[in-house]
Amino acid sequence: MNLAWTQDPNLLAAALSAFTPFASFALIMLFTRSHARLSAGISIAAVGISLASAVFLLVRNWSLPAPIQITGRWLISGDIHIPIGFLLDPLSLLMLTIVATISCLVQVYSLAYMAGDPGFSRYYAFQSLFAWAMLTLSISPTMIQLYIFWELVGLASYLLIGFWYEKFSASEAGKKAFVMTRLGDIAFFLGLLLVLLHFGNLNILDMNGPQATERLSPVLLTVSALLIFGGVMGKSAQFPLLTWLPDAMEGPTPVSALLHSATMVAAGVYMFARIFPFFSHSGNAMTVCLSIGTITMLLSSTMAMVTRDIKQVWAYSTISQLGFMVMGLAAGGYAAGVFHLTTHAGFKALLFLCSGVFIHHYETNDMFVIGRHGGRGLLIPMICMTLASAALSGLPPLSGFFSKEAIMGVLAGQRNPIWLAAGLMGAFLTAYYSFRLIFIILRPNLSEKVRAETHGGHGKGHHAAGLYWVMAWPLIILAAVTLVLGFFQGPLEVFLSGSQTVSESHGTGHHAWLPIAAVGLALAGTGLAWLEFGRNGAAQVGFVERLPALRALFANRWYLDHLYRRLLDYVIYGTISNLFTRNDRRVIDGAIDGMCRATIGSGRLLSFVQSGMLQYNLMVMFAALALVALGFYFLG
Amino acid sequence: MSMEFATFPYLTAILLSCIAGLLVILFIPDERQMLIKQVSLVSSGIAMVLSVYLFFAYDKGKGGLQFVEKVLWVDSLGIYYFNAVDGFSLPMLALTGIVLFTGVLTMWELTHRVKEFFAFTFLLVAGVFGVFMAMDLFFLFVWYDVSLFPMYPLIAIWGSTRKEYGAMKLTLYLLAGSALILPGILYLFVKSGLNTFDVTALMQPGVFTPFQQKFAFLLFYLGFGILAGVWPFHTWSPVGHVAAPTAVSMIHAGVLMKLGAFGVLRVGIFLCPEGWQYWSQLMALLATCGIVYGAFVGLAQTDLKYVIGYSSVSHMGIVGLGLATVTVDGLNGAVFQMFAHGVMTALLFSSVGYIYERTHTKMIPELGGLSKVMPMASSYFIIAALAGIGVPCLASFWAELLVFIASFRVYPVRGALAICALVVSALFMLRVVQRTFYGQKNERLAHLKDVSFGLGIPRMILVGVIVLFGLFPALMVDLVQTASLPLIQGLPR
Amino acid sequence: MNSLTTYLFIAAALFIIGIFGLLQRRSLIGMLIAIELMLNGASVNFMAFNRFLAPDPIIGQVYTLFIMGFAAAETAIALSIIIAVFRRIHSINIEQARDLRG
């Protein structure tokens, strides 16, 4: 076996980073299913090694002159070459580090959150599966490899969402997630095929290079870009394929934190950024992506305003922020979009993990109940959640402020002011719904008798102190990141600019009023939330909730789910499936059975010839003889 | 075509291990069931080891026909006892060996008329092996019919739902298919003027006129296609699957349907390439219909085995689509899919068989919550279901990928339709998994035991094969390409 | 008047009456008599051809004598068959013998 590859530190680190979780998955599934602690240990060790390798790669290759690509032979058929390998460039290394970090933190957090669950080992096996898939996706050199691991990530998501499979709603949600993302994936796959057939290969560096415009016509570029964007729509829950993400909250909260906020759903955005130069060739496609991102952002913000479930708020928020990232990228802001992806991963994971502490402690998802039971007494989660909400709303000096400003700047550079207006509106709504939740928990309406029942709101008595701190430390780390990451915007942009060749629009410089406007709107949203929920004697009813029709619209996710249910029941099951099944039974089988009956029937008919009457036989004999004689006579 | 003669008659050894097993079983008295099963295990094991060995021992650099055994049989008719393997038949041989071995293990708990069951099974598999290795049309047809008729008693005696109807329908349908094949073979024999049934002689260019090729190919496509589950001649398949006992379903769906596709390949495509090109549009259309149709009808089923049956129809459509593209990738994908689907379907039926034996029902509404009761058995089914959906790193993903790339290149609309059917297949498979395995623990079935380690061995083997070829697809594609590339390159333009 | 054709007509008439009787009679004995008629028709045919076309040797008349002998033997066998059938179906009506009905 040729071990020369172990000599290359980059390759070794990349291989370690990507494949140790796979080894962990295999080990746990095959051998250590019955040893819960051992499984967890293996998994965390594996992802720890991945993290170390990722950081090593990031640091070592900080100022890379050109991307490093290492590939080996996976499949060659005819003229189709599918290699397996790694692509190390700033974007992929950044994503690798993000994924590894958050996976590590979430797996540590899960030690406490999932403690005592009968499926503990299985959980960690699936976490390792996810880590393997997502890490390899980040450093894929070709779109085919990306697609393969994209599907595997979807599989891990299915398994983890439906983790508590005894609950019908959980398995239903997992199935819904898989099928919906698969719809997007089909468009993605068709787009890839178009590119493969006309461009020749699916290597990312090649696709981002100048030959793309040479070999593909503008129409083809637009169509394939739009089809590939279908994958983004599915995986990153853009309109209209967004309803699977709120349902995915059926999974354990660490899963929601890892997959459905920071990493898996970000894979779509990551893919967009990955082939950003390819997408930028087609202005029409970018405009379509921009509009879809905008619609998504606004729509899901409205849905977040009326829900009672703490995780649903953050789920809708994730969809909204992903839309915002898509807006940034589609408007041409490569560095802005990627930066927001990075910061969002940090504070959104933090938000979910904090919610997880509340859910674990009070055993309910309802924010009103948590508030009434004295949720604000859990200090660390409360502080971290407030911090993260502020970051989400874009308040300085947190990381969210910097990244949102970057995107706003890009939007301002667009000719049509509608995008910027939408972005600012989104900022207002984001602040509103985030602080609505904060204030509901912070200042609960204690006018009911529940006040008397609140037991010691500090909650530490509920679990062993050790477990609590296992959950708290990841929170603290992520909060620190949220505080500090914003100031790294400059170095990160420099880092990222080495990885793409298309000039992207900056635009922050000459819009000095923009940050003020954005922050102002955010503060306005916060203020409105305080007015309605936070101050003493507040009614705790939002302005939307006062309009029942509007409230119903938002609460029912703009009736998208109803539409899908109708589509599924009437068109798919009712019409097509029914039609084909009946065709099978009545037409095809009917024809076959009919033929058999005809055969038997004709036999019965002909059996009349056998009448048993001797004289009929004799008659036939004589007739035949006469004919033969005549024949001889005439033909002689 | 290059021929490399065998140093040791491996192929005949495979056939003999089945026939010898059959003969030994016939002499064992009926009551000694364990001995019968052990003999079956040994002979099926030998067959599997030999076929897998050949799979890896094939020299990919040289290609062509290898392990050739050629003996003159009947001089006046030009019949030769001619066995050989190439890149197309080796995966099939390995598949048959694996499915046979795991099938025998799966039926370990049979108690009803054990002797006849294993005797018929070995007869059936001998026929199947014979078809895959035969390079002489006469022997190919003989083995083909040998593999057909044991299906009738196997289903009618040991089967379940509507077994007599299923057995009769299956047998009559398949015999109707062979009634189309035999005239085709005779037509070719007469028209070639060479007075031989030898495939390597008949496949030389210029032996048949284009019209003869088109006519003969149509006969072969319809005749073998019935066995391959080509839409609309597929309805015998779900009924047959449901009615058959577990191992027979495994062999039937796993291997027998591939027999049909392989027949189209070996007889139709090899001997009538111009006919193949002429009819490829129709083949693509029927294949796409089968893919979409099978997926949608599978949605409406409530019997577990019916679901698997219709998903088989859908997957065999993918094979047909690959064959219809007349490209190297399409052929590679089609043969890979034959192998991958065979293993996956064997695993599905094996898992369902275990569940049926324990719960005595296949109806989905009566099952549910099985994952808590028998986790291992559930996992096997779920892995197989995921393979069926086309999850990467399981074998069928690569097969489907190749077929879709090839078909999109040649038939964009039909290819796109076939790709869209992926969603429907995901929908119904996951629905089945959810209804059968997930949910509250089934109290009515809570007393049932999970699959023991011994009984789990065949399923573990199948899972291992699926994962192996999922992670290392080059193992299969490199082999198949040694046969597909020369074939496509030798096509008349 | 005394020509070959006359005798051929007579023979044909006998033969056809015999066929008609064989097919139409319900009674087995009746069918037997009709068969005798057919045989006699054939005999007349033989003798006519012998006399008018090839008088020497007198093969036709010898054939007729043979036919008479065969007819006698065949009648004996036929009657014993009729008796055996009668024992089974208790009738000499041929419509009762229908075991080979499909």
Coordinates of C-alpha atoms in Angstrom, one line a residue, chain A residues 245-608:
Chain A
L245 CA -37.6 22.8 9.0
P246 CA -40.1 23.9 11.7
D247 CA -41.3 20.3 11.9
A248 CA -37.8 19.1 12.2
M249 CA -37.8 20.6 15.7
E250 CA -39.2 17.2 16.7
G251 CA -35.7 16.0 17.0
P252 CA -33.6 16.5 20.1
T253 CA -32.5 20.1 20.7
P254 CA -28.8 19.5 20.2
V255 CA -29.7 18.1 16.8
S256 CA -31.7 21.2 16.0
A257 CA -28.7 23.3 17.1
L258 CA -26.3 21.4 15.0
L259 CA -28.1 20.4 11.9
H260 CA -31.0 22.7 11.6
S261 CA -29.4 26.0 12.4
A262 CA -25.7 26.0 12.0
T263 CA -24.5 23.4 9.6
M264 CA -26.8 21.2 7.5
V265 CA -29.2 23.9 6.4
A266 CA -26.2 26.1 5.9
A267 CA -24.9 23.5 3.4
G268 CA -27.2 25.0 0.8
V269 CA -25.9 28.5 1.3
Y270 CA -22.4 27.0 1.4
M271 CA -22.9 25.3 -1.9
F272 CA -24.2 28.6 -3.3
A273 CA -21.0 30.3 -2.1
R274 CA -18.9 27.4 -3.3
I275 CA -19.9 27.9 -6.9
F276 CA -20.6 31.6 -6.6
P277 CA -18.6 32.5 -9.7
F278 CA -20.5 30.0 -11.7
F279 CA -23.8 31.5 -10.5
S280 CA -22.7 35.0 -11.1
H281 CA -22.4 34.4 -14.8
S282 CA -26.2 34.5 -15.0
G283 CA -27.8 37.7 -13.9
N284 CA -31.3 36.4 -14.3
A285 CA -30.6 33.4 -12.1
M286 CA -29.2 35.7 -9.4
T287 CA -32.3 37.9 -9.5
V288 CA -34.5 34.9 -9.1
C289 CA -32.4 33.7 -6.1
L290 CA -32.6 37.2 -4.7
S291 CA -36.3 37.3 -4.8
I292 CA -36.7 33.8 -3.4
G293 CA -34.4 34.8 -0.5
T294 CA -36.3 37.9 0.1
I295 CA -39.7 36.2 0.2
T296 CA -38.3 33.5 2.4
M297 CA -36.9 36.0 4.8
L298 CA -40.0 38.0 5.2
L299 CA -42.4 35.1 5.2
S300 CA -40.7 33.2 8.0
S301 CA -40.2 36.3 10.1
T302 CA -43.9 36.7 10.1
M303 CA -44.4 33.1 11.1
A304 CA -42.0 33.6 14.0
M305 CA -44.1 36.4 15.4
V306 CA -47.0 34.4 16.6
T307 CA -45.7 31.0 17.8
R308 CA -45.6 29.9 21.4
D309 CA -43.0 27.2 20.9
I310 CA -39.5 28.3 21.8
K311 CA -37.8 26.1 19.3
Q312 CA -40.2 27.1 16.5
V313 CA -39.2 30.7 16.9
W314 CA -35.6 29.9 16.3
A315 CA -36.5 27.5 13.5
Y316 CA -38.4 30.2 11.6
S317 CA -35.6 32.6 12.4
T318 CA -33.1 30.2 10.9
I319 CA -35.1 30.0 7.7
S320 CA -35.3 33.8 7.7
Q321 CA -31.6 34.3 8.2
L322 CA -30.8 31.7 5.5
G323 CA -33.0 33.7 3.2
F324 CA -31.0 36.8 4.3
M325 CA -27.7 35.0 3.5
V326 CA -29.1 33.9 0.1
M327 CA -30.1 37.6 -0.5
G328 CA -26.5 38.6 0.3
L329 CA -24.9 36.1 -2.0
A330 CA -27.4 36.6 -4.8
A331 CA -26.8 40.3 -4.7
G332 CA -23.1 39.7 -5.3
G333 CA -21.8 39.9 -1.7
Y334 CA -19.7 36.8 -1.5
A335 CA -17.7 37.7 1.6
A336 CA -20.8 39.3 3.3
G337 CA -22.8 36.1 2.8
V338 CA -20.1 33.8 4.0
F339 CA -19.4 36.0 7.0
H340 CA -23.0 36.0 8.0
L341 CA -23.1 32.2 7.6
T342 CA -20.2 32.1 10.1
T343 CA -21.6 34.4 12.7
H344 CA -25.1 32.9 12.3
A345 CA -23.7 29.5 13.0
G346 CA -22.3 30.8 16.2
F347 CA -25.3 32.6 17.7
K348 CA -28.0 30.4 16.3
A349 CA -26.4 27.3 17.8
L350 CA -26.1 29.3 21.0
L351 CA -29.8 30.1 20.9
F352 CA -30.9 26.6 20.4
L353 CA -28.6 25.2 23.1
C354 CA -29.9 27.8 25.5
S355 CA -33.4 26.8 24.6
G356 CA -32.4 23.2 25.2
V357 CA -31.4 23.9 28.7
F358 CA -34.8 25.4 29.3
I359 CA -36.6 22.6 27.6
H360 CA -34.6 20.0 29.5
H361 CA -35.2 21.7 32.8
Y362 CA -38.9 22.5 32.5
E363 CA -39.9 19.7 30.1
T364 CA -41.9 21.9 27.9
N365 CA -41.4 23.9 24.7
D366 CA -43.9 26.5 25.5
M367 CA -42.2 29.9 26.2
F368 CA -45.1 31.2 28.3
V369 CA -44.9 28.2 30.6
I370 CA -41.2 28.5 30.9
G371 CA -41.5 32.1 31.7
R372 CA -44.1 31.5 34.3
H373 CA -42.1 28.7 36.0
G374 CA -39.3 31.1 36.5
G375 CA -37.1 30.5 33.5
R376 CA -35.2 33.6 34.0
G377 CA -33.7 32.1 37.1
L378 CA -31.4 30.0 35.0
L379 CA -28.8 32.6 34.7
I380 CA -26.3 31.3 32.2
P381 CA -28.8 30.3 29.5
M382 CA -30.8 33.5 30.0
I383 CA -27.8 35.8 29.7
C384 CA -26.5 33.8 26.7
M385 CA -29.8 33.8 25.0
T386 CA -30.3 37.5 25.4
L387 CA -26.8 38.1 24.0
A388 CA -27.5 35.8 21.1
S389 CA -30.8 37.5 20.4
A390 CA -29.1 40.8 20.4
A391 CA -26.6 39.4 17.9
L392 CA -29.4 38.0 15.8
S393 CA -31.1 41.4 15.8
G394 CA -27.9 43.1 14.6
L395 CA -27.1 45.2 17.7
P396 CA -23.6 46.4 18.0
P397 CA -21.0 45.4 19.0
L398 CA -21.9 41.7 18.6
S399 CA -21.0 39.6 15.6
G400 CA -24.4 39.8 14.1
F401 CA -24.2 43.5 13.7
F402 CA -21.1 43.3 11.6
S403 CA -22.4 40.5 9.3
K404 CA -25.8 42.0 8.9
E405 CA -24.4 45.3 8.0
A406 CA -22.2 43.7 5.4
I407 CA -25.2 42.2 3.7
M408 CA -27.2 45.4 4.0
G409 CA -24.3 47.2 2.3
V410 CA -24.4 44.8 -0.6
L411 CA -28.2 45.2 -0.9
A412 CA -27.8 48.9 -0.9
G413 CA -25.5 48.6 -3.9
Q414 CA -28.4 47.1 -5.9
R415 CA -30.2 49.3 -8.3
N416 CA -33.6 48.4 -7.1
P417 CA -34.2 49.8 -3.6
I418 CA -36.8 47.1 -2.9
W419 CA -34.2 44.7 -1.7
L420 CA -32.7 47.0 0.8
A421 CA -36.2 47.9 2.0
A422 CA -37.0 44.3 2.5
G423 CA -33.7 43.8 4.3
L424 CA -34.4 46.6 6.7
M425 CA -38.0 45.4 7.3
G426 CA -36.5 42.0 8.0
A427 CA -34.2 43.6 10.6
F428 CA -37.1 45.1 12.3
L429 CA -39.1 41.9 12.4
T430 CA -36.2 39.9 13.6
A431 CA -35.6 42.1 16.5
Y432 CA -39.3 42.1 17.3
Y433 CA -39.8 38.3 17.4
S434 CA -36.4 37.6 19.2
F435 CA -37.1 40.0 22.0
R436 CA -40.7 39.0 22.2
L437 CA -39.4 35.6 23.3
I438 CA -36.8 37.1 25.6
F439 CA -39.3 39.3 27.3
I440 CA -41.9 36.6 27.7
I441 CA -39.4 34.5 29.6
L442 CA -37.8 37.5 31.3
R443 CA -41.0 39.2 32.4
P444 CA -43.7 36.5 32.6
N445 CA -47.3 37.5 33.2
L446 CA -47.6 36.2 36.8
S447 CA -51.2 37.2 37.3
E448 CA -52.3 33.6 37.4
K449 CA -52.1 31.3 40.3
V450 CA -49.0 29.8 38.8
R451 CA -47.0 32.4 40.7
A452 CA -47.6 30.5 43.8
E453 CA -46.4 27.3 42.4
T454 CA -43.1 28.3 41.1
H455 CA -40.5 26.3 42.9
G456 CA -37.0 27.6 43.3
G457 CA -36.4 29.2 39.9
H458 CA -32.7 28.6 39.9
G459 CA -33.1 25.1 38.7
K460 CA -29.8 23.9 39.6
G461 CA -31.4 21.4 42.0
H462 CA -32.9 19.6 39.0
H463 CA -29.8 17.9 37.7
A464 CA -26.5 17.0 39.1
A465 CA -24.3 20.0 39.1
G466 CA -21.8 18.3 36.8
L467 CA -24.4 17.7 34.1
Y468 CA -25.5 21.3 34.3
W469 CA -22.0 22.6 33.7
V470 CA -21.5 20.1 30.8
M471 CA -24.3 22.0 29.2
A472 CA -23.2 25.4 30.3
W473 CA -19.7 25.4 29.0
P474 CA -20.6 25.1 25.3
L475 CA -22.9 28.0 25.9
I476 CA -20.2 30.2 27.4
I477 CA -17.8 29.3 24.6
L478 CA -20.3 30.2 21.9
A479 CA -21.3 33.4 23.7
A480 CA -17.7 34.4 23.8
V481 CA -17.4 33.7 20.1
T482 CA -20.5 35.8 19.4
L483 CA -19.0 38.7 21.3
V484 CA -15.7 38.6 19.6
L485 CA -16.2 37.3 16.1
G486 CA -17.5 40.5 14.7
F487 CA -14.1 42.1 15.0
F488 CA -12.6 39.5 12.8
Q489 CA -14.5 40.7 9.8
G490 CA -11.6 42.4 8.2
P491 CA -9.1 39.5 8.4
L492 CA -11.8 37.0 7.3
E493 CA -12.6 39.1 4.2
V494 CA -9.0 39.2 3.3
F495 CA -8.8 35.4 3.9
L496 CA -11.8 34.7 1.7
S497 CA -10.9 37.0 -1.1
G498 CA -8.1 34.6 -1.9
S499 CA -10.7 31.9 -2.8
Q500 CA -12.8 33.3 -5.5
T501 CA -12.0 35.0 -8.8
V502 CA -15.1 37.0 -9.5
S503 CA -15.2 40.5 -8.2
E504 CA -18.0 41.0 -5.8
S505 CA -19.7 44.1 -4.8
H506 CA -18.7 45.7 -1.6
G507 CA -20.6 48.9 -1.0
T508 CA -20.5 49.5 2.7
G509 CA -18.2 52.4 2.4
H510 CA -20.3 55.2 1.0
H511 CA -23.5 54.4 2.8
A512 CA -22.8 55.9 6.2
W513 CA -26.5 56.2 7.1
L514 CA -27.1 52.5 6.6
P515 CA -25.7 51.1 9.9
I516 CA -27.6 53.8 11.8
A517 CA -30.8 52.9 9.9
A518 CA -30.4 49.2 10.5
V519 CA -29.6 49.6 14.2
G520 CA -32.4 52.1 14.6
L521 CA -34.9 49.6 13.2
A522 CA -33.6 46.9 15.3
L523 CA -33.9 49.0 18.4
A524 CA -37.4 49.9 17.3
G525 CA -38.3 46.3 17.0
T526 CA -36.8 45.6 20.4
G527 CA -38.7 48.6 21.8
L528 CA -42.0 47.4 20.4
A529 CA -41.4 44.0 21.9
W530 CA -40.7 45.6 25.2
L531 CA -43.8 47.7 24.9
E532 CA -46.0 44.7 24.3
F533 CA -44.3 42.1 26.4
G534 CA -41.6 43.5 28.5
R535 CA -42.8 46.4 30.6
N536 CA -44.8 46.0 33.8
G537 CA -48.4 45.3 33.2
A538 CA -47.9 44.5 29.5
A539 CA -50.7 42.5 28.0
Q540 CA -48.3 40.1 26.4
V541 CA -50.3 40.1 23.2
G542 CA -48.5 41.1 20.0
F543 CA -49.9 43.6 17.5
V544 CA -50.3 40.7 15.1
E545 CA -52.2 38.6 17.4
R546 CA -54.8 41.3 17.8
L547 CA -55.8 40.6 14.2
P548 CA -57.1 37.0 14.2
A549 CA -57.1 36.5 10.4
L550 CA -53.5 37.6 10.2
R551 CA -52.6 35.6 13.2
A552 CA -54.1 32.5 11.7
L553 CA -52.3 33.1 8.4
F554 CA -48.9 33.3 10.1
A555 CA -49.6 30.5 12.5
N556 CA -50.6 28.2 9.7
R557 CA -47.4 29.0 7.9
W558 CA -49.3 30.9 5.2
Y559 CA -51.3 27.7 4.5
L560 CA -48.3 26.1 2.7
D561 CA -48.6 22.9 4.7
H562 CA -52.3 22.7 3.8
L563 CA -51.4 23.2 0.2
Y564 CA -48.9 20.4 0.3
R565 CA -51.3 18.1 2.1
R566 CA -53.9 18.7 -0.5
L567 CA -51.4 18.2 -3.3
L568 CA -50.3 14.9 -1.8
D569 CA -53.7 13.6 -0.9
Y570 CA -55.6 14.6 -4.0
V571 CA -53.1 14.6 -6.8
I572 CA -50.5 12.0 -5.8
Y573 CA -52.5 9.5 -3.8
G574 CA -55.9 10.2 -5.0
T575 CA -55.3 10.6 -8.7
I576 CA -52.1 9.3 -10.0
S577 CA -51.5 6.4 -7.6
N578 CA -55.1 5.4 -7.6
L579 CA -55.3 5.5 -11.4
F580 CA -52.2 3.5 -11.9
T581 CA -53.2 0.9 -9.3
R582 CA -56.6 0.5 -10.9
N583 CA -55.0 0.3 -14.3
D584 CA -52.9 -2.5 -13.0
R585 CA -55.8 -4.4 -11.5
R586 CA -58.5 -3.8 -14.0
V587 CA -56.8 -3.1 -17.3
I588 CA -53.6 -5.1 -17.4
D589 CA -54.6 -7.9 -15.1
G590 CA -58.0 -7.7 -16.5
A591 CA -56.7 -8.2 -20.0
I592 CA -54.6 -11.2 -18.9
D593 CA -57.4 -12.8 -16.9
G594 CA -59.7 -12.1 -19.8
M595 CA -57.4 -13.9 -22.2
C596 CA -57.3 -16.8 -19.9
R597 CA -61.1 -16.9 -19.6
A598 CA -61.3 -16.6 -23.4
T599 CA -59.0 -19.6 -23.8
I600 CA -61.1 -21.6 -21.4
G601 CA -64.3 -20.4 -23.0
S602 CA -63.2 -21.3 -26.5
G603 CA -62.3 -24.7 -25.2
R604 CA -65.8 -25.1 -23.8
L605 CA -67.3 -23.9 -27.1
L606 CA -65.3 -26.4 -29.1
S607 CA -66.1 -29.2 -26.8
F608 CA -69.5 -29.3 -28.3

